[in-house]
Backbone as ProteinMPNN parsed JSONL, in Angstrom:
{"seq_chain_A": "ARLIYTSSPSVVFDGRDQRGVDESTPYPRRWLCHYARSKALAEQAVLGSNGRSGLATCALRPHLIWGPGDRHLVPRLLARARAGRLRMIGSGRNLIDMVYIDNAAAAHLAAADRLLGSNAPAAPGGRAYFISQGEPAPCWPWINEILALVHLPPVRRRLPLAVAWALGALCETIYASLGLRREPPMTRFVAQQLGRSHYFDISAARRDL", "coords_chain_A": {"N_chain_A": [[26.096, 166.076, 129.195], [28.359, 164.001, 131.052], [30.013, 163.7, 134.187], [32.13, 162.01, 136.217], [33.638, 161.922, 139.25], [36.454, 160.455, 140.655], [36.743, 159.993, 143.808], [37.566, 159.681, 147.271], [37.163, 157.809, 150.329], [38.654, 159.066, 152.246], [38.057, 161.723, 152.296], [36.231, 162.276, 154.272], [37.459, 161.461, 156.54], [38.392, 161.825, 159.836], [40.273, 161.03, 161.597], [39.242, 159.449, 163.57], [37.694, 156.265, 164.504], [35.696, 154.845, 161.949], [32.834, 153.321, 161.543], [30.775, 151.653, 159.574], [29.733, 154.019, 158.483], [27.758, 156.404, 156.582], [26.984, 158.356, 153.587], [26.117, 160.71, 154.703], [27.926, 161.586, 156.495], [29.856, 164.297, 157.552], [32.321, 166.513, 156.007], [35.529, 166.754, 157.554], [36.534, 169.184, 160.059], [39.184, 169.725, 160.436], [42.106, 168.769, 158.686], [44.075, 165.85, 158.116], [45.986, 165.551, 156.205], [47.215, 166.884, 153.073], [46.419, 165.462, 150.876], [43.851, 164.304, 151.405], [42.424, 166.662, 151.861], [42.638, 168.025, 149.386], [41.308, 166.225, 147.743], [38.723, 166.414, 148.815], [38.082, 169.101, 148.274], [38.069, 169.057, 145.471], [36.016, 167.187, 145.056], [33.794, 168.567, 146.101], [33.679, 170.691, 144.286], [33.083, 169.358, 141.896], [30.586, 168.114, 142.5], [29.104, 170.392, 143.018], [28.804, 171.436, 140.504], [26.854, 170.028, 139.263], [24.014, 169.887, 137.172], [24.471, 172.285, 135.943], [24.689, 173.981, 132.921], [23.817, 171.759, 131.481], [25.255, 169.662, 132.595], [25.806, 166.589, 134.202], [26.707, 165.268, 137.233], [28.565, 163.181, 139.55], [30.165, 161.75, 142.445], [32.372, 159.153, 143.181], [33.495, 157.105, 145.808], [35.704, 154.999, 146.038], [37.311, 152.54, 148.063], [40.551, 151.685, 148.991], [41.559, 150.332, 146.515], [42.378, 147.349, 144.872], [44.086, 144.723, 143.008], [44.795, 143.193, 139.753], [47.404, 144.962, 138.125], [47.771, 146.828, 140.1], [49.631, 149.425, 141.394], [50.135, 150.676, 143.724], [48.786, 150.149, 146.408], [49.189, 147.271, 147.331], [51.882, 146.844, 146.317], [53.276, 148.859, 147.792], [52.9, 148.025, 150.414], [54.329, 145.604, 150.337], [56.898, 146.528, 149.74], [57.514, 148.009, 152.046], [57.451, 145.938, 153.918], [59.541, 144.27, 153.035], [61.655, 145.959, 153.466], [61.742, 145.966, 156.151], [60.18, 147.788, 157.525], [57.561, 147.723, 158.244], [55.034, 147.944, 160.573], [52.691, 146.743, 162.938], [49.982, 148.717, 163.778], [48.458, 149.98, 166.62], [45.798, 148.044, 168.124], [45.542, 145.977, 166.308], [43.164, 144.86, 165.63], [41.48, 146.281, 164.036], [38.982, 146.971, 161.549], [38.666, 147.112, 158.005], [37.491, 148.496, 154.892], [37.654, 147.531, 151.438], [38.123, 147.404, 147.841], [37.797, 145.456, 144.946], [39.433, 145.782, 141.799], [37.897, 145.29, 139.434], [35.291, 145.595, 140.358], [35.307, 148.248, 141.197], [35.614, 149.496, 138.724], [33.229, 148.655, 137.506], [31.382, 150.032, 139.063], [31.841, 152.663, 138.248], [31.052, 152.547, 135.554], [28.351, 151.903, 135.878], [27.469, 154.195, 137.203], [27.847, 156.097, 135.198], [25.934, 155.254, 133.347], [23.591, 155.711, 134.817], [23.524, 158.428, 135.249], [22.523, 159.915, 133.101], [19.601, 159.807, 132.917], [17.911, 157.11, 133.662], [16.412, 154.036, 134.798], [16.908, 154.167, 137.503], [16.219, 154.045, 141.032], [16.744, 156.413, 142.415], [18.065, 159.527, 141.424], [21.494, 159.852, 140.7], [22.817, 162.245, 140.344], [24.794, 164.941, 141.489], [25.529, 163.733, 143.862], [27.496, 161.879, 146.265], [29.103, 158.688, 146.592], [29.962, 155.946, 148.598], [32.124, 153.267, 147.774], [32.703, 149.881, 147.929], [33.637, 146.447, 148.753], [31.694, 145.768, 150.48], [32.09, 144.1, 152.584], [33.67, 144.253, 155.362], [37.071, 143.729, 156.334], [39.435, 142.257, 158.615], [42.166, 144.273, 159.199], [45.015, 143.715, 159.694], [45.337, 140.826, 159.701], [44.593, 140.47, 157.017], [46.648, 141.863, 155.666], [48.793, 140.241, 156.462], [48.112, 137.878, 155.169], [48.519, 138.644, 152.51], [51.292, 139.06, 152.577], [52.136, 136.446, 153.089], [51.616, 135.198, 150.673], [53.718, 135.916, 149.068], [55.776, 134.823, 150.355], [56.762, 136.162, 152.608], [57.457, 136.965, 156.029], [54.932, 137.202, 158.641], [53.595, 140.288, 159.999], [54.646, 141.133, 163.123], [55.714, 142.845, 165.004], [54.732, 145.617, 166.954], [53.26, 148.866, 167.251], [51.965, 151.14, 169.583], [49.035, 153.079, 168.909], [49.062, 155.79, 169.692], [51.791, 156.274, 169.921], [52.649, 155.85, 167.288], [51.261, 157.929, 166.064], [52.509, 160.187, 167.264], [55.103, 159.784, 166.334], [54.647, 160.066, 163.609], [53.885, 162.784, 163.498], [56.292, 163.94, 164.31], [58.022, 163.117, 162.237], [56.827, 164.439, 160.065], [57.263, 167.109, 160.8], [60.083, 167.275, 160.822], [60.72, 166.65, 158.143], [59.427, 168.744, 156.827], [60.79, 170.974, 157.857], [63.352, 170.559, 156.868], [62.898, 170.696, 154.22], [62.451, 168.438, 152.679], [61.298, 166.462, 150.001], [60.386, 163.908, 149.586], [58.282, 161.151, 150.69], [57.607, 160.89, 154.167], [58.699, 158.297, 156.506], [56.67, 157.738, 158.287], [53.456, 159.135, 158.863], [50.928, 161.256, 160.359], [48.45, 160.757, 159.193], [48.796, 158.232, 157.916], [49.343, 156.659, 160.17], [46.863, 156.742, 161.532], [45.193, 155.619, 159.594], [46.169, 153.013, 159.453], [45.746, 152.124, 162.001], [43.105, 152.526, 162.789], [39.592, 151.643, 162.501], [37.887, 151.649, 159.417], [35.214, 151.502, 157.63], [32.309, 151.243, 155.471], [28.877, 152.153, 154.846], [27.313, 150.984, 152.105], [24.808, 151.061, 151.025], [23.456, 153.07, 149.627], [24.811, 153.231, 147.17], [24.279, 150.663, 146.219], [21.539, 150.86, 145.894], [21.107, 153.055, 144.111], [22.934, 152.781, 142.02]], "CA_chain_A": [[27.433, 165.575, 129.456], [28.496, 163.332, 132.343], [31.314, 163.817, 134.84], [32.24, 161.195, 137.429], [34.903, 162.182, 139.924], [36.912, 159.372, 141.514], [37.139, 160.592, 145.072], [38.099, 158.731, 148.25], [36.561, 157.958, 151.661], [39.487, 159.91, 153.106], [37.511, 163.088, 152.341], [35.466, 162.444, 155.513], [38.196, 160.828, 157.635], [38.835, 162.825, 160.8], [41.203, 160.409, 162.52], [38.551, 158.546, 164.495], [37.128, 155.074, 163.886], [34.487, 155.024, 161.155], [32.259, 151.982, 161.459], [29.487, 151.63, 158.899], [29.207, 155.363, 158.248], [27.227, 156.602, 155.236], [27.359, 159.594, 152.918], [25.722, 161.885, 155.486], [29.077, 161.98, 157.305], [30.36, 165.58, 157.03], [33.752, 166.719, 155.871], [36.091, 167.164, 158.85], [36.923, 170.586, 160.211], [40.638, 169.769, 160.324], [42.576, 167.717, 157.789], [45.32, 165.212, 158.531], [46.958, 165.635, 155.124], [46.75, 167.647, 151.918], [45.768, 164.538, 149.946], [42.422, 164.232, 151.712], [41.834, 167.985, 151.692], [42.518, 168.322, 147.948], [40.245, 165.358, 147.237], [37.445, 166.968, 149.253], [37.834, 170.331, 147.524], [37.704, 168.676, 144.11], [34.707, 166.549, 145.11], [32.782, 169.609, 146.274], [33.577, 171.445, 143.038], [32.389, 168.523, 140.913], [29.182, 167.958, 142.877], [28.464, 171.693, 142.9], [28.572, 171.758, 139.094], [25.749, 169.227, 138.738], [22.865, 170.641, 136.701], [24.878, 173.522, 135.276], [25.007, 173.866, 131.48], [23.543, 170.399, 131.02], [26.246, 168.73, 133.133], [25.36, 165.681, 135.257], [27.917, 164.841, 137.937], [28.528, 162.493, 140.832], [31.487, 161.379, 142.933], [32.476, 157.811, 143.749], [34.55, 157.03, 146.818], [36.2, 153.621, 146.217], [38.263, 152.47, 149.175], [41.646, 150.719, 148.901], [41.423, 149.537, 145.289], [43.474, 146.417, 144.652], [43.856, 143.764, 141.928], [45.813, 143.23, 138.701], [47.82, 146.296, 137.718], [47.93, 147.692, 141.271], [50.982, 149.961, 141.554], [50.154, 151.518, 144.909], [48.453, 149.571, 147.707], [49.945, 146.06, 147.656], [53.332, 147.04, 146.15], [53.846, 149.651, 148.876], [52.952, 147.154, 151.587], [55.425, 144.65, 150.16], [58.164, 147.257, 149.833], [57.764, 148.307, 153.462], [57.743, 144.68, 154.612], [60.882, 143.816, 152.644], [62.629, 146.87, 154.071], [61.652, 145.852, 157.601], [59.589, 149.03, 158.038], [56.12, 147.565, 158.446], [54.683, 147.672, 161.96], [51.272, 146.739, 163.264], [49.644, 149.915, 164.526], [47.294, 149.819, 167.482], [45.436, 146.718, 168.639], [45.577, 144.971, 165.249], [41.825, 144.304, 165.428], [40.672, 147.226, 163.264], [38.371, 146.479, 160.321], [38.757, 148.058, 156.898], [36.866, 148.187, 153.614], [38.476, 147.585, 150.242], [37.333, 147.085, 146.66], [38.54, 144.844, 143.849], [39.483, 146.707, 140.67], [36.772, 145.067, 138.518], [34.076, 146.155, 140.957], [35.44, 149.704, 141.141], [35.331, 149.886, 137.342], [31.801, 148.437, 137.264], [30.646, 151.123, 139.711], [31.955, 153.852, 137.391], [30.21, 152.341, 134.372], [26.958, 151.994, 136.307], [27.178, 155.596, 137.488], [27.735, 156.786, 133.912], [24.634, 154.893, 132.771], [22.49, 156.256, 135.602], [23.538, 159.888, 135.298], [21.726, 160.524, 132.04], [18.233, 159.314, 132.831], [17.673, 155.675, 133.576], [15.35, 153.604, 135.702], [17.402, 154.091, 138.88], [15.244, 154.545, 142.011], [17.073, 157.797, 142.759], [19.051, 160.093, 140.513], [22.769, 160.03, 141.4], [23.401, 163.544, 140.068], [25.084, 165.79, 142.628], [25.703, 162.945, 145.07], [28.704, 161.074, 146.448], [28.797, 157.304, 146.977], [31.02, 155.036, 149.014], [32.21, 152.061, 146.958], [33.574, 148.861, 148.516], [33.107, 145.091, 148.615], [30.581, 145.597, 151.41], [32.459, 143.082, 153.569], [34.879, 144.699, 156.054], [38.039, 142.683, 156.657], [40.422, 142.656, 159.626], [43.276, 144.867, 158.456], [46.34, 143.099, 159.788], [45.314, 139.472, 159.135], [44.579, 140.579, 155.55], [48.007, 142.208, 155.253], [49.643, 139.067, 156.638], [47.792, 136.936, 154.092], [49.222, 139.131, 151.319], [52.717, 138.784, 152.762], [52.362, 135.002, 152.984], [51.57, 134.8, 149.26], [55.037, 136.147, 148.467], [56.727, 134.164, 151.253], [57.312, 137.079, 153.591], [56.933, 136.658, 157.368], [53.849, 138.096, 159.092], [53.949, 141.441, 160.833], [54.441, 140.825, 164.534], [56.107, 143.993, 165.822], [53.566, 146.483, 167.112], [53.407, 150.192, 167.834], [50.702, 151.737, 170.034], [48.574, 154.111, 167.991], [49.521, 157.097, 170.157], [53.216, 156.384, 169.594], [52.74, 156.007, 165.838], [50.792, 159.294, 165.77], [53.564, 161.114, 167.657], [56.206, 159.581, 165.406], [54.235, 160.674, 162.353], [53.966, 164.239, 163.651], [57.711, 164.283, 164.347], [58.565, 162.956, 160.882], [56.309, 165.529, 159.227], [57.935, 168.346, 161.195], [61.478, 167.214, 160.369], [60.761, 166.705, 156.679], [59.042, 170.089, 156.413], [61.848, 171.924, 158.222], [64.511, 170.322, 156.003], [62.501, 170.858, 152.827], [62.514, 167.143, 151.985], [60.112, 166.295, 149.161], [59.91, 162.528, 149.574], [57.31, 160.817, 151.737], [58.203, 160.437, 155.428], [58.423, 156.889, 156.825], [55.394, 157.686, 158.992], [52.715, 160.391, 158.97], [49.749, 161.116, 161.22], [47.376, 160.16, 158.401], [49.076, 156.803, 157.752], [49.186, 156.017, 161.478], [45.439, 156.579, 161.816], [44.619, 154.7, 158.619], [46.602, 151.65, 159.776], [45.351, 151.743, 163.351], [41.679, 152.743, 163.018], [38.621, 150.99, 161.619], [37.214, 152.521, 158.455], [34.387, 150.784, 156.665], [31.259, 152.163, 155.065], [27.553, 151.687, 154.435], [27.217, 151.213, 150.656], [23.43, 150.81, 150.59], [23.06, 154.065, 148.634], [25.358, 152.811, 145.876], [23.52, 149.489, 145.768], [20.197, 151.289, 145.505], [21.069, 153.993, 142.987], [23.824, 152.418, 140.923]], "C_chain_A": [[27.479, 165.0, 130.87], [29.896, 163.539, 132.891], [31.275, 163.023, 136.13], [33.614, 161.44, 138.035], [35.249, 160.997, 140.824], [37.52, 159.973, 142.768], [37.711, 159.512, 145.983], [37.355, 158.897, 149.565], [37.38, 158.833, 152.594], [38.953, 161.332, 153.202], [36.686, 163.325, 153.605], [36.192, 161.842, 156.716], [38.761, 161.892, 158.562], [39.777, 162.248, 161.851], [40.576, 159.485, 163.532], [38.063, 157.307, 163.754], [35.862, 155.443, 163.122], [33.921, 153.641, 160.86], [30.87, 152.067, 160.824], [28.906, 152.994, 158.622], [28.71, 155.488, 156.807], [27.585, 157.992, 154.725], [26.893, 160.865, 153.634], [26.864, 162.369, 156.388], [29.69, 163.261, 156.743], [31.864, 165.552, 156.782], [34.31, 167.159, 157.227], [36.44, 168.645, 158.877], [38.425, 170.763, 160.069], [41.104, 168.566, 159.524], [43.9, 167.158, 158.296], [46.391, 165.296, 157.454], [46.349, 166.387, 153.948], [46.059, 166.749, 150.893], [44.257, 164.532, 150.172], [41.745, 165.581, 151.483], [41.634, 168.313, 150.211], [41.431, 167.472, 147.309], [38.873, 165.943, 147.587], [37.1, 168.237, 148.488], [37.396, 170.018, 146.093], [36.319, 168.041, 144.07], [33.604, 167.591, 145.239], [32.579, 170.42, 144.993], [32.802, 170.658, 141.985], [30.909, 168.411, 141.246], [28.426, 169.281, 142.745], [28.161, 172.092, 141.47], [27.423, 170.952, 138.487], [24.56, 170.112, 138.356], [23.203, 171.937, 136.0], [25.262, 173.236, 133.816], [24.848, 172.434, 130.976], [24.5, 169.347, 131.531], [25.638, 167.903, 134.265], [26.598, 165.089, 135.931], [27.6, 164.002, 139.164], [29.965, 162.165, 141.217], [31.422, 159.981, 143.526], [33.683, 157.771, 144.68], [34.996, 155.576, 147.013], [37.302, 153.584, 147.261], [39.259, 151.339, 148.97], [41.462, 149.773, 147.71], [42.638, 148.621, 145.149], [43.098, 145.451, 143.532], [44.954, 143.87, 140.893], [46.127, 144.667, 138.274], [48.02, 147.261, 138.868], [49.391, 148.122, 141.391], [51.149, 150.735, 142.855], [49.97, 150.723, 146.197], [49.341, 148.378, 148.063], [51.446, 146.239, 147.431], [53.976, 147.849, 147.275], [53.915, 148.843, 150.174], [54.136, 146.197, 151.499], [56.775, 145.341, 150.301], [58.512, 147.575, 151.277], [58.134, 147.045, 154.228], [59.154, 144.204, 154.298], [61.972, 144.693, 153.247], [62.621, 146.798, 155.59], [61.016, 147.051, 158.269], [58.093, 148.921, 158.287], [55.856, 147.16, 159.89], [53.172, 147.657, 162.112], [50.987, 147.934, 164.156], [48.39, 149.664, 165.348], [47.071, 148.38, 167.897], [45.576, 145.613, 167.602], [44.227, 144.364, 164.961], [40.93, 145.229, 164.599], [40.2, 146.611, 161.953], [38.44, 147.552, 159.238], [37.947, 147.553, 155.702], [37.909, 148.238, 152.515], [37.587, 147.269, 149.054], [38.243, 146.523, 145.576], [38.396, 145.713, 142.604], [38.306, 146.53, 139.713], [35.483, 145.676, 139.056], [34.124, 147.679, 140.991], [35.117, 150.204, 139.734], [33.848, 149.742, 137.031], [30.965, 149.54, 137.892], [30.696, 152.387, 138.862], [31.075, 153.727, 136.146], [28.734, 152.462, 134.733], [26.569, 153.445, 136.579], [27.012, 156.389, 136.197], [26.388, 156.498, 133.255], [23.497, 155.605, 133.489], [22.402, 157.78, 135.511], [22.646, 160.544, 134.251], [20.396, 159.807, 131.871], [18.105, 157.833, 132.602], [16.58, 155.325, 134.566], [15.837, 153.448, 137.141], [16.354, 154.64, 139.843], [15.494, 156.001, 142.405], [18.153, 158.296, 141.812], [20.365, 160.327, 141.246], [23.399, 161.405, 141.2], [23.588, 164.389, 141.321], [25.34, 165.049, 143.922], [27.041, 162.219, 145.079], [28.308, 159.695, 146.95], [30.055, 156.583, 147.436], [30.95, 153.772, 148.162], [33.175, 151.086, 147.63], [32.985, 147.486, 148.227], [31.896, 144.869, 149.519], [30.828, 144.54, 152.461], [33.746, 143.512, 154.262], [35.767, 143.521, 156.445], [38.959, 143.172, 157.771], [41.716, 143.068, 158.934], [44.552, 144.031, 158.498], [46.359, 141.626, 159.405], [45.303, 139.488, 157.603], [45.973, 140.907, 155.02], [48.926, 140.995, 155.372], [49.352, 137.983, 155.606], [48.497, 137.335, 152.802], [50.709, 138.818, 151.42], [53.025, 137.304, 152.589], [52.385, 134.536, 151.532], [52.904, 135.008, 148.562], [56.147, 135.696, 149.42], [57.479, 135.147, 152.148], [56.712, 136.767, 154.96], [55.827, 137.622, 157.764], [54.384, 139.241, 159.93], [53.636, 141.095, 162.287], [54.801, 142.006, 165.447], [54.995, 145.031, 165.793], [53.962, 147.834, 167.708], [52.046, 150.643, 168.356], [50.327, 152.885, 169.105], [49.074, 155.495, 168.405], [50.994, 157.317, 169.832], [53.396, 156.6, 168.102], [52.309, 157.412, 165.413], [51.9, 160.312, 166.077], [54.762, 161.004, 166.721], [55.892, 160.212, 164.053], [54.335, 162.188, 162.392], [55.416, 164.701, 163.644], [58.335, 164.199, 162.957], [58.101, 164.083, 159.964], [57.028, 166.841, 159.518], [59.374, 168.388, 160.672], [61.563, 167.362, 158.859], [60.408, 168.109, 156.174], [60.153, 171.096, 156.696], [63.075, 171.772, 157.344], [64.182, 170.47, 154.523], [62.569, 169.568, 152.02], [61.213, 166.888, 151.246], [59.564, 164.872, 149.192], [58.99, 162.262, 150.764], [58.016, 160.372, 153.012], [57.888, 158.964, 155.693], [57.129, 156.688, 157.599], [54.778, 159.077, 158.989], [51.53, 160.163, 159.907], [48.612, 160.43, 160.473], [47.577, 158.649, 158.26], [48.893, 156.063, 159.073], [47.719, 155.751, 161.778], [44.785, 155.6, 160.844], [44.972, 153.249, 158.934], [46.098, 151.179, 161.132], [43.876, 151.874, 163.666], [40.832, 151.867, 162.088], [38.034, 152.027, 160.676], [36.518, 151.658, 157.41], [33.04, 151.492, 156.573], [29.968, 151.451, 154.669], [27.401, 152.003, 152.944], [25.803, 150.97, 150.136], [22.968, 151.83, 149.556], [23.565, 153.691, 147.245], [24.611, 151.595, 145.346], [22.128, 149.88, 145.261], [20.218, 152.089, 144.2], [21.864, 153.549, 141.777], [23.649, 150.966, 140.477]], "O_chain_A": [[26.751, 165.438, 131.762], [30.864, 163.552, 132.131], [30.488, 163.32, 137.029], [34.635, 161.189, 137.395], [34.44, 160.583, 141.655], [38.673, 160.404, 142.774], [38.281, 158.533, 145.502], [36.948, 160.01, 149.898], [36.875, 159.294, 153.617], [39.352, 162.077, 154.097], [36.463, 164.478, 153.975], [35.609, 161.725, 157.794], [39.52, 162.76, 158.13], [40.051, 162.886, 162.868], [41.282, 158.806, 164.278], [38.02, 157.292, 162.524], [35.056, 156.25, 163.587], [34.454, 152.894, 160.04], [29.911, 152.499, 161.464], [27.685, 153.125, 158.531], [29.176, 154.774, 155.919], [28.375, 158.711, 155.336], [27.236, 161.971, 153.219], [26.772, 163.445, 156.978], [30.015, 163.305, 155.556], [32.578, 164.683, 157.281], [33.63, 167.864, 157.971], [36.616, 169.273, 157.832], [38.895, 171.816, 159.636], [40.562, 167.47, 159.666], [44.736, 167.886, 158.831], [47.576, 165.133, 157.746], [45.13, 166.513, 153.838], [45.213, 167.213, 150.129], [43.482, 164.731, 149.236], [40.627, 165.639, 150.971], [40.582, 168.82, 149.825], [40.709, 167.943, 146.43], [37.971, 165.964, 146.75], [35.95, 168.43, 148.095], [36.469, 170.635, 145.569], [35.534, 168.316, 143.164], [32.586, 167.501, 144.553], [31.455, 170.79, 144.655], [31.97, 171.215, 141.269], [30.064, 168.594, 140.37], [27.245, 169.291, 142.4], [27.35, 172.988, 141.236], [27.058, 171.165, 137.331], [24.153, 170.981, 139.127], [22.308, 172.624, 135.509], [26.067, 172.347, 133.538], [25.635, 171.957, 130.157], [24.566, 168.25, 130.976], [25.027, 168.454, 135.18], [27.437, 164.479, 135.268], [26.516, 164.097, 139.74], [30.876, 162.292, 140.399], [30.51, 159.669, 144.292], [34.742, 158.324, 144.382], [34.698, 154.979, 148.047], [38.129, 154.492, 147.334], [38.874, 150.183, 148.798], [41.24, 148.574, 147.88], [43.78, 149.06, 145.29], [41.932, 145.366, 143.147], [45.948, 144.56, 141.117], [45.223, 145.481, 138.087], [48.403, 148.409, 138.642], [50.284, 147.279, 141.478], [52.177, 151.376, 143.072], [50.899, 150.629, 146.999], [50.152, 148.459, 148.986], [52.231, 145.821, 148.282], [55.103, 147.558, 147.673], [54.873, 148.963, 150.937], [54.859, 146.004, 152.476], [57.692, 144.797, 150.915], [59.662, 147.431, 151.691], [59.02, 147.068, 155.084], [59.882, 143.781, 155.196], [63.08, 144.225, 153.508], [63.4, 147.487, 156.249], [61.271, 147.317, 159.443], [57.43, 149.932, 158.517], [56.387, 146.159, 160.371], [52.464, 148.454, 161.496], [51.661, 148.143, 165.164], [47.38, 149.191, 164.827], [48.012, 147.595, 168.01], [45.713, 144.442, 167.958], [44.123, 143.451, 164.141], [39.732, 144.972, 164.478], [40.917, 145.833, 161.324], [38.292, 148.743, 159.514], [37.749, 146.35, 155.527], [38.931, 148.911, 152.649], [36.423, 146.907, 149.229], [39.326, 147.052, 145.323], [37.344, 146.313, 142.384], [37.765, 147.522, 139.224], [34.679, 146.212, 138.294], [33.094, 148.333, 140.831], [34.43, 151.213, 139.571], [33.266, 150.601, 136.37], [29.95, 149.947, 137.326], [29.701, 153.106, 138.765], [30.43, 154.692, 135.737], [27.955, 153.053, 133.985], [25.47, 153.874, 136.229], [26.14, 157.253, 136.106], [25.771, 157.392, 132.675], [22.544, 156.054, 132.852], [21.326, 158.353, 135.678], [22.08, 161.61, 134.492], [20.104, 159.264, 130.806], [18.184, 157.359, 131.469], [15.907, 156.203, 135.105], [15.255, 152.688, 137.915], [15.665, 155.605, 139.512], [14.55, 156.736, 142.695], [19.057, 157.545, 141.446], [20.365, 160.94, 142.313], [24.416, 161.706, 141.823], [22.665, 164.541, 142.12], [25.366, 165.668, 144.986], [27.639, 161.978, 144.03], [27.304, 159.543, 147.646], [31.082, 156.603, 146.756], [29.866, 153.27, 147.863], [34.333, 151.426, 147.872], [31.967, 147.366, 147.546], [31.159, 143.898, 149.348], [29.903, 144.121, 153.156], [34.828, 143.165, 153.79], [35.281, 142.459, 156.836], [39.234, 144.368, 157.866], [42.291, 142.292, 158.171], [45.105, 143.682, 157.454], [47.346, 141.192, 158.811], [45.919, 138.636, 156.963], [46.429, 140.307, 154.047], [49.745, 140.747, 154.488], [50.256, 137.246, 155.212], [49.013, 136.481, 152.08], [51.316, 138.36, 150.452], [54.05, 136.942, 152.012], [53.093, 133.586, 151.196], [53.191, 134.343, 147.566], [57.295, 136.125, 149.309], [58.671, 134.986, 152.409], [55.56, 136.341, 155.037], [55.789, 138.75, 157.271], [55.477, 139.17, 160.492], [52.492, 140.8, 162.63], [54.247, 142.141, 166.538], [54.394, 145.291, 164.75], [54.863, 147.932, 168.541], [51.056, 150.537, 167.632], [51.197, 153.579, 168.579], [49.47, 156.288, 167.551], [51.396, 158.433, 169.501], [54.2, 157.435, 167.686], [52.908, 158.012, 164.52], [52.194, 161.185, 165.261], [55.367, 162.012, 166.357], [56.761, 160.817, 163.425], [54.811, 162.81, 161.442], [55.741, 165.728, 163.048], [59.079, 165.089, 162.546], [58.886, 164.617, 159.181], [57.361, 167.594, 158.603], [59.824, 169.406, 160.148], [62.391, 168.12, 158.354], [61.007, 168.603, 155.219], [60.427, 171.969, 155.873], [63.776, 172.752, 157.095], [65.066, 170.382, 153.671], [62.729, 169.61, 150.8], [60.135, 167.079, 151.808], [58.4, 164.652, 148.858], [58.93, 163.044, 151.712], [58.935, 159.556, 152.949], [56.911, 158.438, 155.159], [56.551, 155.601, 157.577], [55.487, 160.078, 159.098], [51.175, 159.024, 160.211], [47.891, 159.614, 161.048], [46.641, 157.875, 158.46], [48.349, 154.959, 159.095], [47.365, 154.661, 162.227], [43.91, 154.83, 161.241], [44.16, 152.351, 158.706], [46.029, 149.977, 161.389], [43.425, 151.388, 164.703], [41.292, 151.417, 161.039], [37.721, 153.145, 161.084], [37.126, 151.162, 156.461], [32.664, 152.245, 157.472], [29.978, 150.305, 154.22], [27.366, 153.174, 152.564], [25.614, 150.704, 148.95], [22.164, 151.493, 148.687], [22.838, 153.817, 146.259], [24.34, 151.509, 144.148], [21.616, 149.29, 144.309], [19.43, 151.822, 143.292], [21.525, 153.888, 140.643], [24.334, 150.515, 139.559]]}, "name": "protein", "num_of_chains": 1, "seq": "ARLIYTSSPSVVFDGRDQRGVDESTPYPRRWLCHYARSKALAEQAVLGSNGRSGLATCALRPHLIWGPGDRHLVPRLLARARAGRLRMIGSGRNLIDMVYIDNAAAAHLAAADRLLGSNAPAAPGGRAYFISQGEPAPCWPWINEILALVHLPPVRRRLPLAVAWALGALCETIYASLGLRREPPMTRFVAQQLGRSHYFDISAARRDL"}
């Protein structure tokens, strides 16, 4: 039997820039949000089950999936822009990885084929793989290109990363103290994701998958 867990690069994100890092990057000691922590716990459980009772497992870490049918990444950016709540965080020169939906799906199919004995150079069982286009893009010019396609103005207002981080911490504290269940307008995790570089070495996926 095969089990492929769709994880996320956020499982190794510790709030610092990640430039070309590979799968040897460890899990962080402290988590910025429960999303990343829960993903990491699930990934470890799946990878730890590889080889047990005839089970072959691996984890794929696609980053910022977008394309037809997207209900999360681009729609949320557009909603924030239309509400006047989108701000450039940090210098605006940070680079990010992303992956088109067809390529994310192809990676899952390739992993399924490789898990049960194929001619792959290395067996993917028990391993995690970063999945992206392999071409980091400047975050804010890319966002502004998306906005231009729907005739929205570019993001010009900017917040220093330290200010966005502090605002995120404040919002989290207020929402937690009031018992609010909806997502705060800013969090520490979102501030770091929008203001830091995060792109990955996908040579392992190219080799094995």
